[in-house]
CSV table of C-alpha atoms and ligand atoms in Angstrom, one decimal:
chain,number,residue,atom,x,y,z
L,1,GLN,CA,158.2,40.0,91.4
L,2,ILE,CA,160.1,41.4,88.4
L,3,ASP,CA,162.9,39.4,87.0
L,4,GLU,CA,166.0,41.6,87.5
L,5,ALA,CA,167.6,40.2,84.3
L,6,GLU,CA,164.5,41.4,82.3
L,7,VAL,CA,164.8,44.9,83.7
L,8,MET,CA,168.5,45.1,83.1
L,9,ALA,CA,168.6,43.5,79.6
L,10,PHE,CA,170.2,45.9,77.1
L,11,SER,CA,169.5,46.3,73.4
L,12,VAL,CA,172.2,47.2,71.0
L,13,PRO,CA,172.4,47.2,67.2
L,14,SER,CA,175.0,44.9,65.7
L,15,TYR,CA,176.8,47.4,63.5
L,16,ALA,CA,179.0,49.8,65.5
L,17,CYS,CA,178.2,52.6,63.1
L,18,LEU,CA,174.5,52.4,64.2
L,19,ARG,CA,175.6,53.0,67.8
L,20,ARG,CA,176.8,56.0,69.8
L,21,THR,CA,179.9,55.0,71.7
L,22,THR,CA,181.4,57.8,73.9
L,23,LEU,CA,184.6,57.6,75.9
L,24,ASP,CA,182.5,57.0,79.0
L,25,ASN,CA,183.0,53.2,79.2
L,26,HIS,CA,181.1,51.5,82.0
L,27,ASN,CA,182.8,48.2,81.6
L,28,PRO,CA,186.5,48.9,81.3
L,29,ILE,CA,187.5,45.6,83.1
L,30,LEU,CA,185.6,43.5,80.6
L,31,THR,CA,186.6,45.6,77.5
L,32,ASP,CA,190.3,45.7,78.6
L,33,ALA,CA,190.3,41.9,78.9
L,34,LEU,CA,188.7,41.4,75.5
L,35,SER,CA,190.9,44.0,73.9
L,36,LEU,CA,194.0,42.2,75.2
L,37,LEU,CA,192.8,38.9,73.6
L,38,ALA,CA,192.1,40.9,70.4
L,39,GLU,CA,195.6,42.3,70.5
L,40,ASN,CA,197.1,38.9,71.1
L,41,ALA,CA,195.2,37.5,68.1
L,42,GLU,CA,196.2,40.3,65.8
L,43,LEU,CA,199.9,39.9,66.9
L,44,SER,CA,199.5,36.2,66.1
L,45,ASP,CA,198.2,36.7,62.6
L,46,GLU,CA,194.7,35.6,63.6
L,47,ASP,CA,192.8,38.7,62.3
L,48,GLY,CA,189.4,37.0,62.3
L,49,ARG,CA,189.6,36.2,65.9
L,50,GLY,CA,191.0,39.7,66.6
L,51,VAL,CA,187.9,41.3,64.9
L,52,ALA,CA,185.6,39.1,66.9
L,53,PHE,CA,187.1,40.2,70.2
L,54,ARG,CA,187.1,43.8,69.1
L,55,ARG,CA,183.4,43.6,68.1
L,56,ALA,CA,182.6,42.0,71.5
L,57,ALA,CA,184.5,44.7,73.4
L,58,ALA,CA,182.8,47.4,71.3
L,59,VAL,CA,179.3,46.1,72.2
L,60,LEU,CA,180.2,46.3,75.9
L,61,LYS,CA,181.6,49.9,75.5
L,62,ALA,CA,178.2,50.9,74.2
L,63,LEU,CA,176.2,49.7,77.2
L,64,PRO,CA,174.8,52.4,79.5
L,65,GLU,CA,175.6,50.6,82.7
L,66,THR,CA,178.1,48.2,84.3
L,67,VAL,CA,177.4,44.6,83.6
L,68,THR,CA,177.1,42.5,86.8
L,69,ALA,CA,175.6,39.2,85.5
L,70,VAL,CA,175.9,37.3,82.3
L,71,THR,CA,172.1,37.1,82.1
L,72,GLN,CA,172.1,40.9,81.3
L,73,LEU,CA,173.9,40.1,78.0
L,74,ARG,CA,171.1,37.9,76.6
L,75,GLY,CA,170.2,39.0,73.1
L,76,LEU,CA,173.2,41.2,72.6
L,77,PRO,CA,175.0,40.9,69.2
L,78,CYS,CA,178.6,40.0,68.5
L,79,LEU,CA,179.1,38.1,71.8
L,80,GLY,CA,180.4,34.7,70.7
L,81,GLY,CA,180.9,31.7,72.9
L,82,HIS,CA,184.6,32.5,73.5
L,83,SER,CA,183.9,36.1,74.5
L,84,LEU,CA,181.0,35.1,76.7
L,85,ARG,CA,183.3,32.6,78.5
L,86,VAL,CA,185.8,35.3,79.2
L,87,ILE,CA,183.1,37.6,80.5
L,88,ARG,CA,181.6,34.9,82.7
L,89,ASP,CA,185.0,34.1,84.1
L,90,ILE,CA,185.6,37.7,85.1
L,91,LEU,CA,182.1,38.3,86.5
L,92,GLU,CA,182.1,35.0,88.5
L,93,ASN,CA,185.7,34.6,89.5
L,94,GLY,CA,187.1,38.1,89.3
L,95,ALA,CA,189.5,37.3,86.4
L,96,SER,CA,189.7,35.3,83.2
L,97,SER,CA,192.3,32.5,83.3
L,98,GLU,CA,192.9,32.9,79.6
L,99,VAL,CA,193.6,36.6,79.9
L,100,GLU,CA,195.8,36.2,82.9
L,101,PHE,CA,197.7,33.3,81.1
L,102,THR,CA,198.1,35.4,77.9
L,103,LYS,CA,199.4,38.4,79.9
L,104,GLN,CA,202.0,36.3,81.6
L,105,SER,CA,203.1,34.4,78.5
L,106,GLU,CA,206.7,35.1,77.4
L,107,ARG,CA,205.5,35.1,73.8
L,108,PHE,CA,202.9,37.8,74.3
L,109,LYS,CA,205.2,39.9,76.4
L,110,ALA,CA,208.0,39.7,73.8
L,111,LEU,CA,205.5,40.5,70.9
L,112,LYS,CA,204.3,43.6,72.9
L,113,VAL,CA,207.8,44.9,73.6
L,114,LEU,CA,209.1,44.3,70.0
L,115,THR,CA,206.0,45.6,68.2
L,116,GLY,CA,206.1,48.5,70.6
L,117,ILE,CA,209.1,49.7,68.6
L,118,PHE,CA,208.0,52.1,65.8
L,119,GLY,CA,208.6,50.4,62.5
L,120,VAL,CA,208.3,46.9,63.8
L,121,GLY,CA,205.2,44.8,62.8
L,122,ALA,CA,204.0,41.4,64.0
L,123,LYS,CA,205.8,39.6,61.2
L,124,THR,CA,209.2,41.0,62.1
L,125,ALA,CA,208.7,40.5,65.8
L,126,GLU,CA,207.7,36.9,65.2
L,127,ARG,CA,210.9,36.3,63.3
L,128,TRP,CA,213.1,37.9,66.0
L,129,ILE,CA,211.3,35.8,68.7
L,130,ARG,CA,212.1,32.7,66.7
L,131,ASP,CA,215.8,33.8,66.8
L,132,GLY,CA,215.5,34.0,70.6
L,133,ILE,CA,215.1,37.8,70.8
L,134,HIS,CA,212.6,38.8,73.5
L,135,SER,CA,213.8,42.1,74.8
L,136,LEU,CA,215.2,45.4,73.5
L,137,HIS,CA,218.5,44.5,75.1
L,138,GLN,CA,218.6,41.2,73.3
L,139,LEU,CA,217.7,43.0,70.1
L,140,GLN,CA,220.5,45.5,70.4
L,141,GLU,CA,223.0,42.7,71.2
L,142,SER,CA,221.8,40.5,68.3
L,143,GLY,CA,223.3,42.5,65.5
L,144,GLN,CA,220.0,42.3,63.6
L,145,THR,CA,219.9,44.7,60.7
L,146,LEU,CA,217.3,47.4,61.4
L,147,ASN,CA,215.8,49.7,58.8
L,148,ARG,CA,215.7,53.5,59.3
L,149,ALA,CA,212.3,53.5,60.9
L,150,GLN,CA,213.2,50.8,63.3
L,151,ARG,CA,216.5,52.5,64.3
L,152,ALA,CA,214.5,55.7,65.0
L,153,GLY,CA,211.9,53.7,66.9
L,154,LEU,CA,214.5,52.0,69.1
L,155,GLU,CA,216.3,55.3,69.7
L,156,HIS,CA,213.2,57.0,70.9
L,157,TYR,CA,211.5,54.0,72.5
L,158,ASP,CA,211.0,55.5,75.9
L,159,ASP,CA,209.5,58.8,74.6
L,160,LEU,CA,207.2,57.1,72.1
L,161,LYS,CA,205.9,54.8,74.9
L,162,GLN,CA,204.7,57.8,76.8
L,163,PRO,CA,201.1,58.8,75.9
L,164,VAL,CA,200.8,62.1,74.0
L,165,THR,CA,198.7,64.6,75.8
L,166,LYS,CA,196.1,67.0,74.3
L,167,ALA,CA,198.4,69.9,75.2
L,168,GLU,CA,201.2,68.3,73.3
L,169,ALA,CA,198.9,67.6,70.3
L,170,ASP,CA,197.9,71.2,70.3
L,171,ALA,CA,201.5,72.4,70.4
L,172,ILE,CA,202.3,70.1,67.5
L,173,GLY,CA,199.2,71.5,65.7
L,174,GLU,CA,200.6,75.0,65.9
L,175,ILE,CA,203.9,73.9,64.4
L,176,VAL,CA,202.2,72.0,61.6
L,177,GLU,CA,199.9,75.0,60.9
L,178,LYS,CA,202.9,77.3,60.7
L,179,ALA,CA,204.7,74.9,58.3
L,180,VAL,CA,201.6,74.4,56.1
L,181,VAL,CA,200.7,78.1,55.9
L,182,SER,CA,204.3,79.1,55.2
L,183,VAL,CA,204.6,76.8,52.1
L,184,LEU,CA,201.0,77.2,50.9
L,185,PRO,CA,199.0,80.2,52.1
L,186,GLY,CA,195.3,79.3,52.4
L,187,ALA,CA,196.0,75.6,53.1
L,188,GLN,CA,194.0,74.2,56.1
L,189,ILE,CA,194.9,71.6,58.7
L,190,THR,CA,192.5,69.5,60.8
L,191,LEU,CA,193.2,67.4,63.8
L,192,ILE,CA,192.0,63.8,63.1
L,193,GLY,CA,192.4,60.4,64.8
L,194,GLY,CA,191.7,59.8,68.5
L,195,PHE,CA,192.1,63.5,69.5
L,196,ARG,CA,189.3,64.5,67.2
L,197,ARG,CA,187.1,61.9,69.0
L,198,GLY,CA,187.8,63.7,72.2
L,199,LYS,CA,190.5,61.4,73.6
L,200,LEU,CA,192.7,63.0,76.2
L,201,THR,CA,195.8,61.1,75.2
L,202,GLY,CA,197.0,59.2,72.1
L,203,HIS,CA,199.9,57.1,70.8
L,204,ASP,CA,200.4,59.7,68.1
L,205,VAL,CA,198.9,62.9,66.6
L,206,ASP,CA,197.2,62.8,63.3
L,207,PHE,CA,196.5,65.8,60.9
L,208,LEU,CA,194.7,66.1,57.6
L,209,ILE,CA,195.8,68.9,55.3
L,210,THR,CA,193.9,70.3,52.3
L,211,HIS,CA,193.4,73.5,50.3
L,212,PRO,CA,190.0,74.9,49.3
L,213,GLU,CA,191.1,75.1,45.6
L,214,GLU,CA,191.4,71.7,44.0
L,215,GLY,CA,194.9,70.8,42.8
L,216,ARG,CA,196.7,73.4,44.9
L,217,GLU,CA,197.5,70.6,47.4
L,218,VAL,CA,199.5,68.6,44.9
L,219,GLY,CA,203.1,68.3,46.0
L,220,LEU,CA,202.4,70.0,49.3
L,221,MET,CA,203.8,67.3,51.6
L,222,PRO,CA,207.5,67.4,50.5
L,223,LYS,CA,207.4,71.2,51.0
L,224,VAL,CA,205.9,70.9,54.4
L,225,VAL,CA,208.4,68.3,55.4
L,226,SER,CA,211.3,70.4,54.1
L,227,TRP,CA,210.1,73.4,56.1
L,228,LEU,CA,209.8,71.3,59.3
L,229,GLU,CA,213.2,69.7,58.7
L,230,SER,CA,214.9,73.1,58.1
L,231,GLN,CA,213.5,74.3,61.4
L,232,GLY,CA,214.8,71.2,63.2
L,233,PHE,CA,211.4,69.8,64.1
L,234,LEU,CA,211.8,66.3,62.6
L,235,LEU,CA,213.7,63.4,64.1
L,236,TYR,CA,212.4,61.0,61.5
L,237,GLN,CA,210.1,61.1,58.5
L,238,LYS,CA,209.0,58.9,55.6
L,239,THR,CA,206.8,60.4,53.0
L,240,THR,CA,204.7,58.3,50.6
L,241,ARG,CA,203.3,59.8,47.4
L,242,ASN,CA,199.7,60.0,46.3
L,243,SER,CA,198.8,57.1,44.0
L,244,TYR,CA,195.0,57.3,44.0
L,245,LEU,CA,193.4,57.5,40.6
L,246,GLU,CA,189.7,57.4,40.2
L,247,ALA,CA,188.8,54.9,37.5
L,248,LYS,CA,186.2,55.9,34.9
L,249,ASP,CA,184.2,52.8,35.2
L,250,GLY,CA,184.2,52.0,38.9
L,251,PRO,CA,186.4,52.3,42.0
L,252,ALA,CA,190.1,51.5,41.2
L,253,ARG,CA,190.3,49.2,44.2
L,254,PRO,CA,186.9,49.1,45.8
L,255,ALA,CA,186.4,49.4,49.5
L,256,SER,CA,190.2,49.1,50.0
L,257,ASN,CA,191.3,50.8,53.2
L,258,ILE,CA,194.9,51.0,51.9
L,259,ASP,CA,195.3,54.7,51.5
L,260,ARG,CA,196.7,56.4,48.5
L,261,PHE,CA,197.1,59.9,49.8
L,262,GLU,CA,200.3,61.8,50.2
L,263,ARG,CA,201.2,60.7,53.6
L,264,CYS,CA,204.0,61.3,56.1
L,265,PHE,CA,204.9,59.1,59.1
L,266,SER,CA,207.1,61.1,61.3
L,267,ILE,CA,208.7,61.6,64.7
L,268,PHE,CA,208.7,65.2,65.9
L,269,LYS,CA,211.1,66.8,68.3
L,270,LEU,CA,208.8,68.7,70.6
L,271,ALA,CA,210.3,71.2,73.1
L,272,ASP,CA,209.2,70.7,76.7
L,273,GLU,CA,206.4,72.9,77.9
L,274,GLU,CA,208.5,75.4,79.8
L,275,LYS,CA,210.5,76.0,76.6
L,276,ARG,CA,207.4,76.2,74.4
L,277,GLY,CA,205.7,78.6,76.8
L,278,ALA,CA,206.0,82.2,75.6
L,279,GLU,CA,207.1,84.0,78.8
L,280,GLU,CA,209.2,81.3,80.4
L,281,THR,CA,212.8,82.3,80.9
L,282,GLU,CA,215.6,82.1,83.4
L,283,ASN,CA,214.8,79.2,85.7
L,284,PRO,CA,212.7,76.5,84.0
L,285,PRO,CA,211.3,74.1,86.6
L,286,GLU,CA,213.2,71.0,87.3
L,287,ASP,CA,212.9,68.3,84.7
L,288,ARG,CA,210.6,66.3,86.9
L,289,CYS,CA,208.5,64.6,84.2
L,290,ARG,CA,211.5,63.2,82.5
L,291,LEU,CA,213.1,62.0,85.7
L,292,ALA,CA,209.8,60.4,86.7
L,293,ALA,CA,209.6,58.8,83.3
L,294,HIS,CA,213.0,57.3,83.6
L,295,SER,CA,212.6,55.9,87.1
L,296,GLN,CA,209.8,53.8,85.6
L,297,ALA,CA,211.7,52.7,82.6
L,298,THR,CA,212.9,49.1,82.5
L,299,ASP,CA,216.6,48.4,82.5
L,300,GLU,CA,216.4,47.0,79.0
L,301,GLY,CA,215.5,50.2,77.3
L,302,PRO,CA,218.1,52.4,75.6
L,303,GLN,CA,218.7,55.4,77.8
L,304,PRO,CA,218.5,58.6,75.9
L,305,THR,CA,221.9,60.2,76.0
L,306,GLU,CA,222.0,63.6,77.6
L,307,ALA,CA,224.3,66.1,76.2
L,308,ALA,CA,227.0,67.6,78.4
L,309,GLY,CA,224.8,70.7,78.8
L,310,GLY,CA,222.3,69.0,81.1
L,311,PRO,CA,219.0,67.3,80.8
L,312,ARG,CA,217.2,67.2,77.5
L,313,ARG,CA,214.5,69.7,77.1
L,314,TRP,CA,212.4,68.0,74.4
L,315,ARG,CA,210.6,64.7,73.7
L,316,ALA,CA,210.0,62.6,70.7
L,317,VAL,CA,206.3,62.4,69.5
L,318,ARG,CA,204.8,60.3,66.7
L,319,VAL,CA,203.0,62.4,64.1
L,320,ASP,CA,201.0,61.3,61.0
L,321,LEU,CA,200.3,63.9,58.3
L,322,VAL,CA,197.9,63.2,55.4
L,323,VAL,CA,197.2,65.5,52.4
L,324,SER,CA,193.9,65.3,50.6
L,325,PRO,CA,192.4,67.2,47.7
L,326,ILE,CA,189.3,69.1,48.7
L,327,SER,CA,187.1,66.9,46.6
L,328,GLN,CA,188.0,64.0,48.8
L,329,PHE,CA,188.3,65.9,52.1
L,330,ALA,CA,185.0,64.6,53.7
L,331,PHE,CA,185.9,61.0,52.9
L,332,ALA,CA,189.4,61.5,54.2
L,333,LEU,CA,188.1,63.2,57.4
L,334,LEU,CA,185.6,60.4,58.0
L,335,GLY,CA,188.2,57.7,57.2
L,336,TRP,CA,191.0,59.0,59.4
L,337,THR,CA,188.9,60.0,62.5
L,338,GLY,CA,188.4,56.4,63.5
L,339,SER,CA,188.1,54.5,65.7
L,340,LYS,CA,189.5,51.6,63.6
L,341,LEU,CA,186.6,49.4,64.4
L,342,PHE,CA,184.1,52.2,63.7
L,343,GLU,CA,185.7,52.6,60.2
L,344,ARG,CA,185.6,48.8,59.6
L,345,GLU,CA,182.0,48.7,60.5
L,346,LEU,CA,181.1,51.6,58.3
L,347,ARG,CA,182.7,49.9,55.3
L,348,ARG,CA,181.0,46.6,56.2
L,349,TRP,CA,177.6,48.4,56.5
L,350,ALA,CA,178.2,50.1,53.1
L,351,GLY,CA,179.2,46.9,51.4
L,352,HIS,CA,176.7,44.4,52.9
L,353,GLU,CA,173.7,46.6,53.5
L,354,LYS,CA,173.9,49.2,50.8
L,355,ALA,CA,176.0,47.6,48.0
L,356,MET,CA,178.4,50.6,48.2
L,357,SER,CA,182.1,50.8,48.5
L,358,LEU,CA,183.4,53.3,51.0
L,359,SER,CA,187.1,54.3,51.3
L,360,SER,CA,189.0,57.3,52.6
L,361,HIS,CA,188.8,58.7,49.0
L,362,ALA,CA,185.3,58.1,47.8
L,363,LEU,CA,181.9,56.4,48.0
L,364,TYR,CA,180.9,54.2,45.1
L,365,ASP,CA,177.3,53.0,44.5
L,366,ASN,CA,177.6,49.6,42.9
L,367,LYS,CA,173.9,49.6,41.8
L,368,GLN,CA,173.9,53.0,40.2
L,369,GLY,CA,177.5,52.4,38.9
L,370,ARG,CA,178.7,55.9,40.0
L,371,TYR,CA,180.5,57.8,42.7
L,372,LEU,CA,178.5,59.7,45.2
L,373,ARG,CA,179.9,63.1,46.0
L,374,ALA,CA,180.0,64.6,49.4
L,375,THR,CA,181.4,67.8,51.0
L,376,SER,CA,180.7,66.9,54.6
L,377,GLU,CA,180.7,63.8,56.8
L,378,GLU,CA,177.0,64.4,57.4
L,379,GLU,CA,176.4,63.9,53.6
L,380,ILE,CA,178.3,60.6,53.6
L,381,PHE,CA,176.2,59.3,56.5
L,382,THR,CA,173.1,60.3,54.6
L,383,HIS,CA,174.3,58.5,51.4
L,384,LEU,CA,174.8,55.5,53.6
L,385,GLY,CA,171.3,55.7,55.1
L,386,LEU,CA,172.8,56.2,58.5
L,387,GLU,CA,172.0,58.7,61.3
L,388,TYR,CA,174.9,61.1,61.7
L,389,ILE,CA,177.3,60.0,64.5
L,390,PRO,CA,179.6,62.9,65.7
L,391,PRO,CA,183.3,62.1,66.2
L,392,SER,CA,183.0,62.0,70.0
L,393,GLU,CA,180.5,59.1,69.7
L,394,ARG,CA,182.7,57.0,67.3
L,395,ASN,CA,184.8,55.5,70.1
L,396,ALA,CA,183.7,52.0,69.3
R,401,GTP,P1,195.7,56.7,69.0
R,401,GTP,O1,196.6,57.3,68.0
R,401,GTP,O2,196.2,55.4,69.6
R,401,GTP,O3,195.2,57.6,70.0
R,401,GTP,O4,194.3,56.2,68.2
R,401,GTP,P2,193.8,56.6,66.8
R,401,GTP,O5,192.4,56.3,66.7
R,401,GTP,O6,194.2,58.0,66.5
R,401,GTP,O7,194.6,55.6,65.8
R,401,GTP,P3,195.6,55.9,64.6
R,401,GTP,O8,196.4,57.1,64.8
R,401,GTP,O9,196.4,54.6,64.5
R,401,GTP,O10,194.7,56.0,63.4
R,401,GTP,C1,193.7,57.0,63.2
R,401,GTP,C2,192.8,56.7,62.2
R,401,GTP,O11,193.4,56.6,60.9
R,401,GTP,C3,192.1,55.4,62.4
R,401,GTP,O12,190.7,55.5,62.1
R,401,GTP,C4,192.6,54.5,61.3
R,401,GTP,O13,191.7,53.6,60.9
R,401,GTP,C5,193.0,55.4,60.3
R,401,GTP,N1,194.2,54.9,59.6
R,401,GTP,C6,195.4,54.6,60.1
R,401,GTP,N2,196.2,54.1,59.2
R,401,GTP,C7,195.6,54.2,58.0
R,401,GTP,C8,195.9,53.9,56.6
R,401,GTP,O14,197.0,53.5,56.3
R,401,GTP,N3,194.9,54.2,55.7
R,401,GTP,C9,193.7,54.7,56.0
R,401,GTP,N4,192.8,55.0,55.1
R,401,GTP,N5,193.4,55.0,57.3
R,401,GTP,C10,194.3,54.7,58.3
R,402,MN,MN1,196.3,58.6,66.3
R,403,MN,MN1,198.1,57.6,63.4
């Protein structure tokens, strides 16, 4: 008689960057539960606990089969007592009391709603909750001063809650491409973030822009933004300047994940598909998506005002643009493709196992005291002593 647990026991390396994690998750119930606890920890300024839950969830995402008994998890890394308790609860009772309690808690619900507003972080949400603000309606009535990003976030709340589809990402890509090529012929754009990993939807669309001739990309972002603005494509934008300077004797701020590229956080005004579509004319189909979206919306959200001319024929979409010099392109590409946990694990591997500092700009070898150049992601993996993992398998 073979012990079933023996047969089913899985083996998984502890660093997420040593594993191949596709979007084909066999344990969504368990990983959703752990991700919710991770999110709650992150929103409560408990980053350590957040990472622990994220790591535990990521290990389960990498398993080739659905877990049915806790015994199958014997020997797996990153599963602490707390995570195992949650998993056991779900496997044995169908649900985790802690997860259910968290989901129902007024505090968590309020944190979710408020940080769901673009421009609102955990700190701000926390402060508002202390002032008795738990909903969008209460926020609007409160007279709290909102910054420009938060005002835009509130105004486009319903749109920005709707997941962005791949088709919408591609449509935005065409617009960005047109903008970039108009202001700097020869410049190149690459889709990064979740869509590069093969996700079918995202909370935003991320692009990396570069030019094959070093230096030509300097000052590109303001020009791209002006072009987009002049064409009426932007509902909001905030551009930050490049502040990265490579030090002569070591990394300026080693292993920091704070980026110093020219970067633009924006909200695009994307025309509905029937308006984007080339041949569409006279009678565009009824605005069903928008109506469906609204019937689902809560009564607390701000209703987008519709002009006298009828229903809106566009939606707001979050877009992130990053400009990188070609010499840093591979590092930027690797650093902005994600997932967030995969990136964190890459940097942990580099630092702890290789005495190197990896950022979205460069790789520094602390033992050799020099930067290691790379023109492709493959080269960076090689420098790090890692087997190459393609974007579609970085969904940790
Ligand atoms: P969705 O947008 O939700 O589909 O997921 P995503 O994986 O695209 O997430 P997001 O757009 O938030 O980030 C994309 C990648 O960019 C992730 O790998 C992040 O780690 C990375 N990223 C986000 N913000 C920063 C930043 O300020 N600096 C650097 N260096 N990387 C960042
Ligand atoms: Mn993204
Ligand atoms: Mn993004």
